[in-house]
Amino acid sequence: MCEGGRLHKKSKGGLSNTFYKLLSQTPQEEIRAGNLTRCLNRGILNAISCEVRKSLTFHDNVVLEVLLTQKIMRECNTTFVNFSGYIQHFQADPFATHMYSETGVGILVGHMRRKKPVKLYLDATGSVVSKIPDQKKRVLYYALVLAGHGRGAPPLPVAEMLTNNHTVPSISHWLLQFLHTVRQFTVLTVSHVETDFSWALMPAVLLSFNKENIFSYLRRCFAISQGRRKLKTIKKYTVLHLCSAHVLKAITGIISKHVTDKGHREFLTFVFARLQNTQSVDEAIEVFRALCIILFAKKHSPVVQNSVEQLTGMIRLSVNCDVMSEDQAVLRFKTVLRKPEVLEFNTQLRTKLNLIAVY
């Protein structure tokens, strides 16, 4: 047995007891000299114990460990009806595991059969597992979550994935496999799927749930906003909803790169937040047109003044009432917007703004 193994065996009575026992066996001369090599310290003992436990629990080969886990979970699941286990798909390179259970699918189907709109949330995060040996990209954890319904009914991840292949085909494969399983139980459609502002998640959701791309989805959304689609047709498709906080964060990041004045940044953030909450295309154009007039004005004019008043009347200013009243805040923003400099965004956004400003 190696030294680490012997120390681990000794430490079964507790790391503190092992530490003090080794310390009592260390000569006083070494302790006074600050040499604690013989007795080690609690951190080292804890690390040794952890490494030994890991070696006894996990296989050195990650791929083999996942395969064994997949097989064991399937064999231990004896109450299934249509499919067993939890790891439903596994591939080695690029690494990917698709995870969902019959119980989770059953809960989702039960909610869908209540004939109330079912909303799912799709997101990804890192720092969950370490990199796979000999593979460069980091592994992300993806989760498709059913919203909770208060105390006693918390949010539930109905489908999960670990992968280092963060592409539309990879994410679509996972979602399509899960939806194929769900459709063995029901033909009903998920009402909404909410994602962050990701160009991998958005197309994958549209392809998997609606069999369409981003362009056909936008054309259909515009037709709906114009009243050219019947409700029966609308309900056949899943609505892709972007998290407003993620969108606003992305917009704020773009604004911060081009706008140095704090007042300008705050005002633009409020306007885009108001734009997100518009209820019709006409209302959105009204807000956007007023914003364009302010951004591209060479000087302060009655038209600019009217646009400022229009927007400040439409947005709700977030101010500390103990420091500044709403009227004072509006006046402050008006003063800031009288500055002569023109706020510049990137070339693509500027072109689009110029086109809309002519209406």
Coordinates of C-alpha atoms in Angstrom, one line a residue:
M1 CA 0.0 0.0 0.0
C2 CA 1.3 3.5 -0.9
E3 CA 2.0 6.2 1.7
G4 CA -1.2 8.1 0.7
G5 CA -3.3 4.9 1.1
R6 CA -1.8 4.2 4.6
L7 CA -2.6 7.8 5.7
H8 CA -6.1 7.5 4.3
K9 CA -6.6 4.3 6.3
K10 CA -5.4 6.0 9.5
S11 CA -7.6 9.1 8.9
K12 CA -10.8 7.1 9.0
G13 CA -11.1 8.0 12.7
G14 CA -11.2 11.7 11.7
L15 CA -8.7 14.0 10.1
S16 CA -8.3 16.1 13.3
N17 CA -7.5 13.0 15.3
T18 CA -5.0 11.8 12.7
F19 CA -3.3 15.2 12.6
Y20 CA -2.9 15.5 16.4
K21 CA -1.7 11.9 16.6
L22 CA 1.0 12.5 14.0
L23 CA 1.8 15.9 15.6
S24 CA 2.4 14.1 19.0
Q25 CA 4.8 11.7 17.3
T26 CA 6.8 14.6 15.7
P27 CA 10.0 15.5 17.6
Q28 CA 9.9 18.8 19.4
E29 CA 13.0 20.1 17.7
E30 CA 11.2 19.8 14.3
I31 CA 8.1 21.6 15.5
R32 CA 10.2 24.4 17.0
A33 CA 12.0 24.7 13.7
G34 CA 8.7 25.0 11.9
N35 CA 9.2 21.7 10.1
L36 CA 5.7 20.0 9.9
T37 CA 6.6 17.6 7.1
R38 CA 6.4 14.5 9.3
C39 CA 2.9 15.3 10.6
L40 CA 1.7 17.2 7.5
N41 CA -1.3 19.5 8.0
R42 CA -5.1 19.2 7.8
G43 CA -5.2 20.5 4.2
I44 CA -2.8 17.9 2.9
L45 CA -4.5 15.1 4.9
N46 CA -7.9 16.2 3.5
A47 CA -6.5 16.2 -0.1
I48 CA -5.0 12.7 0.3
S49 CA -8.2 11.4 1.7
C50 CA -10.2 12.9 -1.2
E51 CA -7.9 11.5 -3.9
V52 CA -8.0 8.0 -2.4
R53 CA -11.9 8.1 -2.2
K54 CA -12.0 9.3 -5.8
S55 CA -9.8 6.5 -7.0
L56 CA -12.0 4.0 -5.2
T57 CA -15.2 5.5 -6.7
F58 CA -14.4 6.6 -10.2
H59 CA -12.7 4.9 -13.1
D60 CA -9.6 6.7 -14.6
N61 CA -11.2 6.6 -18.0
V62 CA -14.0 9.2 -18.1
V63 CA -15.7 7.5 -21.2
L64 CA -15.7 4.1 -19.5
E65 CA -17.0 5.6 -16.3
V66 CA -20.0 7.2 -18.1
L67 CA -20.7 4.0 -20.0
L68 CA -20.8 2.0 -16.8
T69 CA -23.0 4.6 -15.1
Q70 CA -25.4 4.5 -18.1
K71 CA -25.6 0.7 -17.9
I72 CA -26.0 0.6 -14.1
M73 CA -28.8 3.2 -14.1
R74 CA -30.7 1.3 -16.8
E75 CA -30.4 -2.0 -15.0
C76 CA -31.4 -0.5 -11.7
N77 CA -34.5 1.1 -13.1
T78 CA -37.1 -1.7 -12.8
T79 CA -40.3 0.4 -12.8
F80 CA -40.2 1.8 -16.3
V81 CA -42.9 1.4 -18.9
N82 CA -41.5 2.7 -22.2
F83 CA -37.9 3.4 -21.5
S84 CA -35.4 3.1 -18.7
G85 CA -32.4 4.9 -17.2
Y86 CA -31.3 8.5 -17.2
I87 CA -28.4 8.8 -19.7
Q88 CA -30.3 8.2 -23.0
H89 CA -27.4 9.0 -25.3
F90 CA -23.7 9.1 -25.0
Q91 CA -20.8 9.9 -27.4
A92 CA -17.1 10.2 -26.7
D93 CA -15.6 12.7 -29.1
P94 CA -16.9 15.3 -29.1
F95 CA -18.2 14.5 -25.7
A96 CA -22.0 14.6 -25.1
T97 CA -24.5 13.0 -22.8
H98 CA -28.3 13.4 -23.2
M99 CA -30.1 12.9 -19.9
Y100 CA -33.8 12.6 -19.1
S101 CA -36.0 10.0 -17.4
E102 CA -39.4 8.6 -18.0
T103 CA -40.5 10.2 -14.8
G104 CA -39.5 13.7 -16.0
V105 CA -41.1 13.2 -19.3
G106 CA -44.3 12.0 -17.6
I107 CA -44.4 15.1 -15.4
L108 CA -44.0 17.4 -18.5
V109 CA -46.7 15.5 -20.4
G110 CA -49.0 15.8 -17.4
H111 CA -48.7 19.6 -17.4
M112 CA -49.2 19.7 -21.2
R113 CA -52.5 17.7 -20.9
R114 CA -53.9 20.2 -18.5
K115 CA -54.4 22.4 -21.6
K116 CA -52.7 25.4 -20.0
P117 CA -49.7 27.0 -21.7
V118 CA -46.5 25.2 -20.8
K119 CA -43.4 27.2 -20.7
L120 CA -39.8 25.8 -20.7
Y121 CA -36.6 27.6 -20.0
L122 CA -33.4 26.7 -21.8
D123 CA -30.0 27.8 -20.6
A124 CA -26.4 26.7 -20.4
T125 CA -23.6 27.2 -17.8
G126 CA -20.0 26.2 -17.3
S127 CA -17.8 25.3 -14.4
V128 CA -19.8 22.1 -13.7
V129 CA -17.4 19.5 -14.8
S130 CA -13.7 19.7 -15.9
K131 CA -12.5 19.3 -19.4
I132 CA -12.5 15.9 -21.1
P133 CA -8.9 14.5 -21.5
D134 CA -7.5 15.2 -25.0
Q135 CA -10.4 17.5 -25.9
K136 CA -9.8 21.2 -26.0
K137 CA -13.2 22.8 -25.5
R138 CA -14.8 23.1 -22.1
V139 CA -17.9 21.2 -21.1
L140 CA -21.2 23.1 -20.6
Y141 CA -24.2 22.0 -18.8
Y142 CA -27.5 22.6 -20.7
A143 CA -30.9 22.3 -19.0
L144 CA -34.4 22.5 -20.4
V145 CA -36.4 23.4 -17.3
L146 CA -40.1 23.3 -16.5
A147 CA -41.2 26.4 -14.6
G148 CA -42.1 25.9 -10.9
H149 CA -45.5 26.6 -9.4
G150 CA -44.8 27.9 -6.0
R151 CA -44.0 26.0 -2.8
G152 CA -44.1 22.3 -3.2
A153 CA -43.7 22.5 -7.0
P154 CA -40.1 23.7 -7.7
P155 CA -38.6 24.1 -11.2
L156 CA -37.8 20.8 -12.8
P157 CA -35.1 20.1 -15.4
V158 CA -36.9 17.7 -17.7
A159 CA -33.9 17.3 -20.0
E160 CA -30.2 17.9 -19.5
M161 CA -27.1 17.7 -21.5
L162 CA -23.3 17.8 -20.9
T163 CA -21.3 18.5 -24.0
N164 CA -18.2 20.4 -25.3
N165 CA -19.8 20.8 -28.8
H166 CA -21.7 24.0 -28.6
T167 CA -23.2 24.2 -32.1
V168 CA -26.7 24.3 -33.5
P169 CA -26.5 20.6 -34.8
S170 CA -25.4 19.3 -31.4
I171 CA -28.0 21.2 -29.4
S172 CA -30.7 20.3 -32.0
H173 CA -29.8 16.7 -31.8
W174 CA -30.4 16.7 -28.0
L175 CA -33.7 18.6 -28.2
L176 CA -35.0 16.5 -31.2
Q177 CA -34.2 13.3 -29.4
F178 CA -36.1 14.5 -26.3
L179 CA -39.1 15.8 -28.3
H180 CA -39.2 12.5 -30.2
T181 CA -39.6 10.7 -26.8
V182 CA -42.2 13.2 -25.6
R183 CA -44.3 12.8 -28.8
Q184 CA -44.6 9.1 -28.0
F185 CA -46.9 10.2 -25.1
T186 CA -48.7 13.3 -26.6
V187 CA -49.1 15.3 -29.7
L188 CA -49.6 18.6 -27.8
T189 CA -47.2 21.4 -28.3
V190 CA -45.1 23.3 -25.8
S191 CA -46.3 26.9 -25.7
H192 CA -43.1 28.9 -25.0
V193 CA -39.4 28.2 -24.8
E194 CA -37.3 31.0 -23.2
T195 CA -33.6 31.3 -23.9
D196 CA -30.9 33.8 -23.5
F197 CA -29.5 35.9 -26.4
S198 CA -27.5 33.0 -27.9
W199 CA -27.0 32.3 -31.6
A200 CA -26.7 28.6 -30.9
L201 CA -29.7 28.2 -28.6
M202 CA -32.2 30.3 -30.7
P203 CA -31.8 28.5 -34.0
A204 CA -31.7 25.1 -32.2
V205 CA -35.0 25.8 -30.5
L206 CA -36.7 26.9 -33.7
L207 CA -35.4 23.9 -35.7
S208 CA -36.3 21.4 -33.0
F209 CA -39.7 22.7 -31.9
N210 CA -41.0 24.3 -35.1
K211 CA -39.0 22.9 -38.0
E212 CA -38.1 26.4 -39.1
N213 CA -35.1 28.8 -39.3
I214 CA -34.8 32.3 -37.8
F215 CA -35.8 34.0 -41.0
S216 CA -39.1 32.1 -41.5
Y217 CA -39.8 32.6 -37.8
L218 CA -39.4 36.4 -38.0
R219 CA -41.6 36.5 -41.1
R220 CA -44.3 34.5 -39.3
C221 CA -44.0 36.8 -36.2
F222 CA -44.5 39.9 -38.4
A223 CA -47.5 38.3 -40.1
I224 CA -49.0 37.6 -36.7
S225 CA -48.4 41.2 -35.5
Q226 CA -50.2 42.4 -38.7
G227 CA -53.2 40.2 -37.9
R228 CA -52.7 37.9 -40.9
R229 CA -52.6 34.7 -38.9
K230 CA -55.5 32.9 -37.2
L231 CA -55.2 31.9 -33.5
K232 CA -55.6 28.2 -34.4
T233 CA -52.6 28.4 -36.7
I234 CA -50.6 30.4 -34.1
K235 CA -51.1 27.7 -31.4
K236 CA -49.5 25.0 -33.6
Y237 CA -46.1 26.6 -33.1
T238 CA -43.9 27.1 -30.1
V239 CA -43.1 30.8 -29.3
L240 CA -39.4 31.5 -28.9
H241 CA -39.0 34.1 -26.1
L242 CA -35.8 35.8 -25.3
C243 CA -35.0 36.6 -21.7
S244 CA -35.4 40.4 -21.5
A245 CA -32.6 40.7 -18.9
H246 CA -30.1 39.0 -21.3
V247 CA -31.2 41.2 -24.2
L248 CA -31.0 44.4 -22.2
K249 CA -27.5 43.3 -20.9
A250 CA -26.3 42.8 -24.5
I251 CA -27.7 46.2 -25.5
T252 CA -26.1 47.9 -22.5
G253 CA -22.8 46.4 -23.4
I254 CA -23.0 47.8 -26.9
I255 CA -24.1 51.2 -25.6
S256 CA -21.2 51.3 -23.1
K257 CA -18.6 50.8 -25.9
H258 CA -19.8 53.9 -27.8
V259 CA -21.3 56.2 -25.2
T260 CA -19.2 57.7 -22.4
D261 CA -21.8 60.0 -20.8
K262 CA -23.6 58.3 -17.9
G263 CA -26.8 60.2 -18.5
H264 CA -26.9 59.1 -22.1
R265 CA -26.3 55.5 -21.2
E266 CA -29.1 55.6 -18.6
F267 CA -31.5 57.2 -20.9
L268 CA -30.8 54.7 -23.8
T269 CA -31.1 51.8 -21.4
F270 CA -34.5 53.0 -20.3
V271 CA -35.7 53.5 -23.9
F272 CA -34.6 50.0 -24.9
A273 CA -36.3 48.6 -21.9
R274 CA -39.5 50.4 -22.9
L275 CA -39.0 49.2 -26.4
Q276 CA -39.0 45.6 -25.1
N277 CA -42.4 46.1 -23.5
T278 CA -44.2 47.5 -26.5
Q279 CA -47.4 45.6 -27.4
S280 CA -47.6 46.3 -31.1
V281 CA -45.4 47.0 -34.1
D282 CA -46.8 50.5 -34.4
E283 CA -45.9 51.3 -30.8
A284 CA -42.4 49.9 -31.3
I285 CA -41.9 52.1 -34.4
E286 CA -43.1 55.1 -32.5
V287 CA -40.5 54.5 -29.7
F288 CA -37.7 53.7 -32.2
R289 CA -38.4 56.6 -34.5
A290 CA -38.3 59.1 -31.5
L291 CA -35.0 57.5 -30.4
C292 CA -33.5 57.8 -34.0
I293 CA -34.4 61.5 -34.1
I294 CA -32.6 62.1 -30.8
L295 CA -29.5 60.1 -31.7
F296 CA -28.9 61.6 -35.2
A297 CA -29.8 65.2 -34.5
K298 CA -26.9 67.6 -35.2
K299 CA -28.4 70.2 -32.8
H300 CA -31.2 70.6 -30.3
S301 CA -34.4 71.5 -32.2
P302 CA -38.2 71.6 -31.5
V303 CA -38.4 68.1 -33.2
V304 CA -35.7 66.8 -30.8
Q305 CA -37.4 68.4 -27.9
N306 CA -40.7 66.7 -28.8
S307 CA -39.0 63.4 -29.1
V308 CA -37.4 63.8 -25.7
E309 CA -40.7 64.6 -24.1
Q310 CA -42.4 61.8 -25.9
L311 CA -39.9 59.2 -24.7
T312 CA -39.7 60.5 -21.1
G313 CA -43.5 60.3 -21.0
M314 CA -43.4 56.7 -22.1
I315 CA -40.7 55.4 -19.9
R316 CA -40.7 55.1 -16.1
L317 CA -37.6 56.7 -14.7
S318 CA -35.9 54.8 -11.9
V319 CA -34.7 57.4 -9.5
N320 CA -34.2 57.7 -5.8
C321 CA -37.1 59.8 -4.5
D322 CA -35.1 61.0 -1.6
V323 CA -32.4 62.5 -3.9
M324 CA -34.4 63.7 -7.0
S325 CA -38.0 64.1 -7.9
E326 CA -39.3 62.7 -11.2
D327 CA -39.6 66.2 -12.7
Q328 CA -36.0 67.0 -11.7
A329 CA -34.9 63.7 -13.3
V330 CA -36.7 64.5 -16.6
L331 CA -35.2 68.0 -16.6
R332 CA -31.7 66.4 -16.0
F333 CA -32.1 64.1 -18.9
K334 CA -33.3 66.9 -21.1
T335 CA -30.2 68.9 -20.2
V336 CA -27.9 66.0 -20.9
L337 CA -29.5 65.4 -24.3
R338 CA -28.8 69.0 -25.4
K339 CA -25.1 68.2 -25.7
P340 CA -24.0 68.7 -29.3
E341 CA -22.1 65.4 -29.8
V342 CA -23.7 62.7 -31.8
L343 CA -24.0 59.2 -30.3
E344 CA -22.5 56.7 -32.7
F345 CA -23.3 53.0 -32.8
N346 CA -21.8 50.5 -35.1
T347 CA -22.2 50.9 -38.8
Q348 CA -24.8 48.2 -39.2
L349 CA -27.1 49.7 -36.6
R350 CA -26.6 53.2 -37.9
T351 CA -27.7 52.1 -41.4
K352 CA -30.9 50.5 -40.0
L353 CA -31.7 53.6 -37.9
N354 CA -31.4 55.9 -40.9
L355 CA -33.8 53.7 -42.8
I356 CA -36.4 53.7 -40.1
A357 CA -35.9 57.5 -39.3
V358 CA -37.4 58.5 -42.6
Y359 CA -40.9 57.1 -41.7

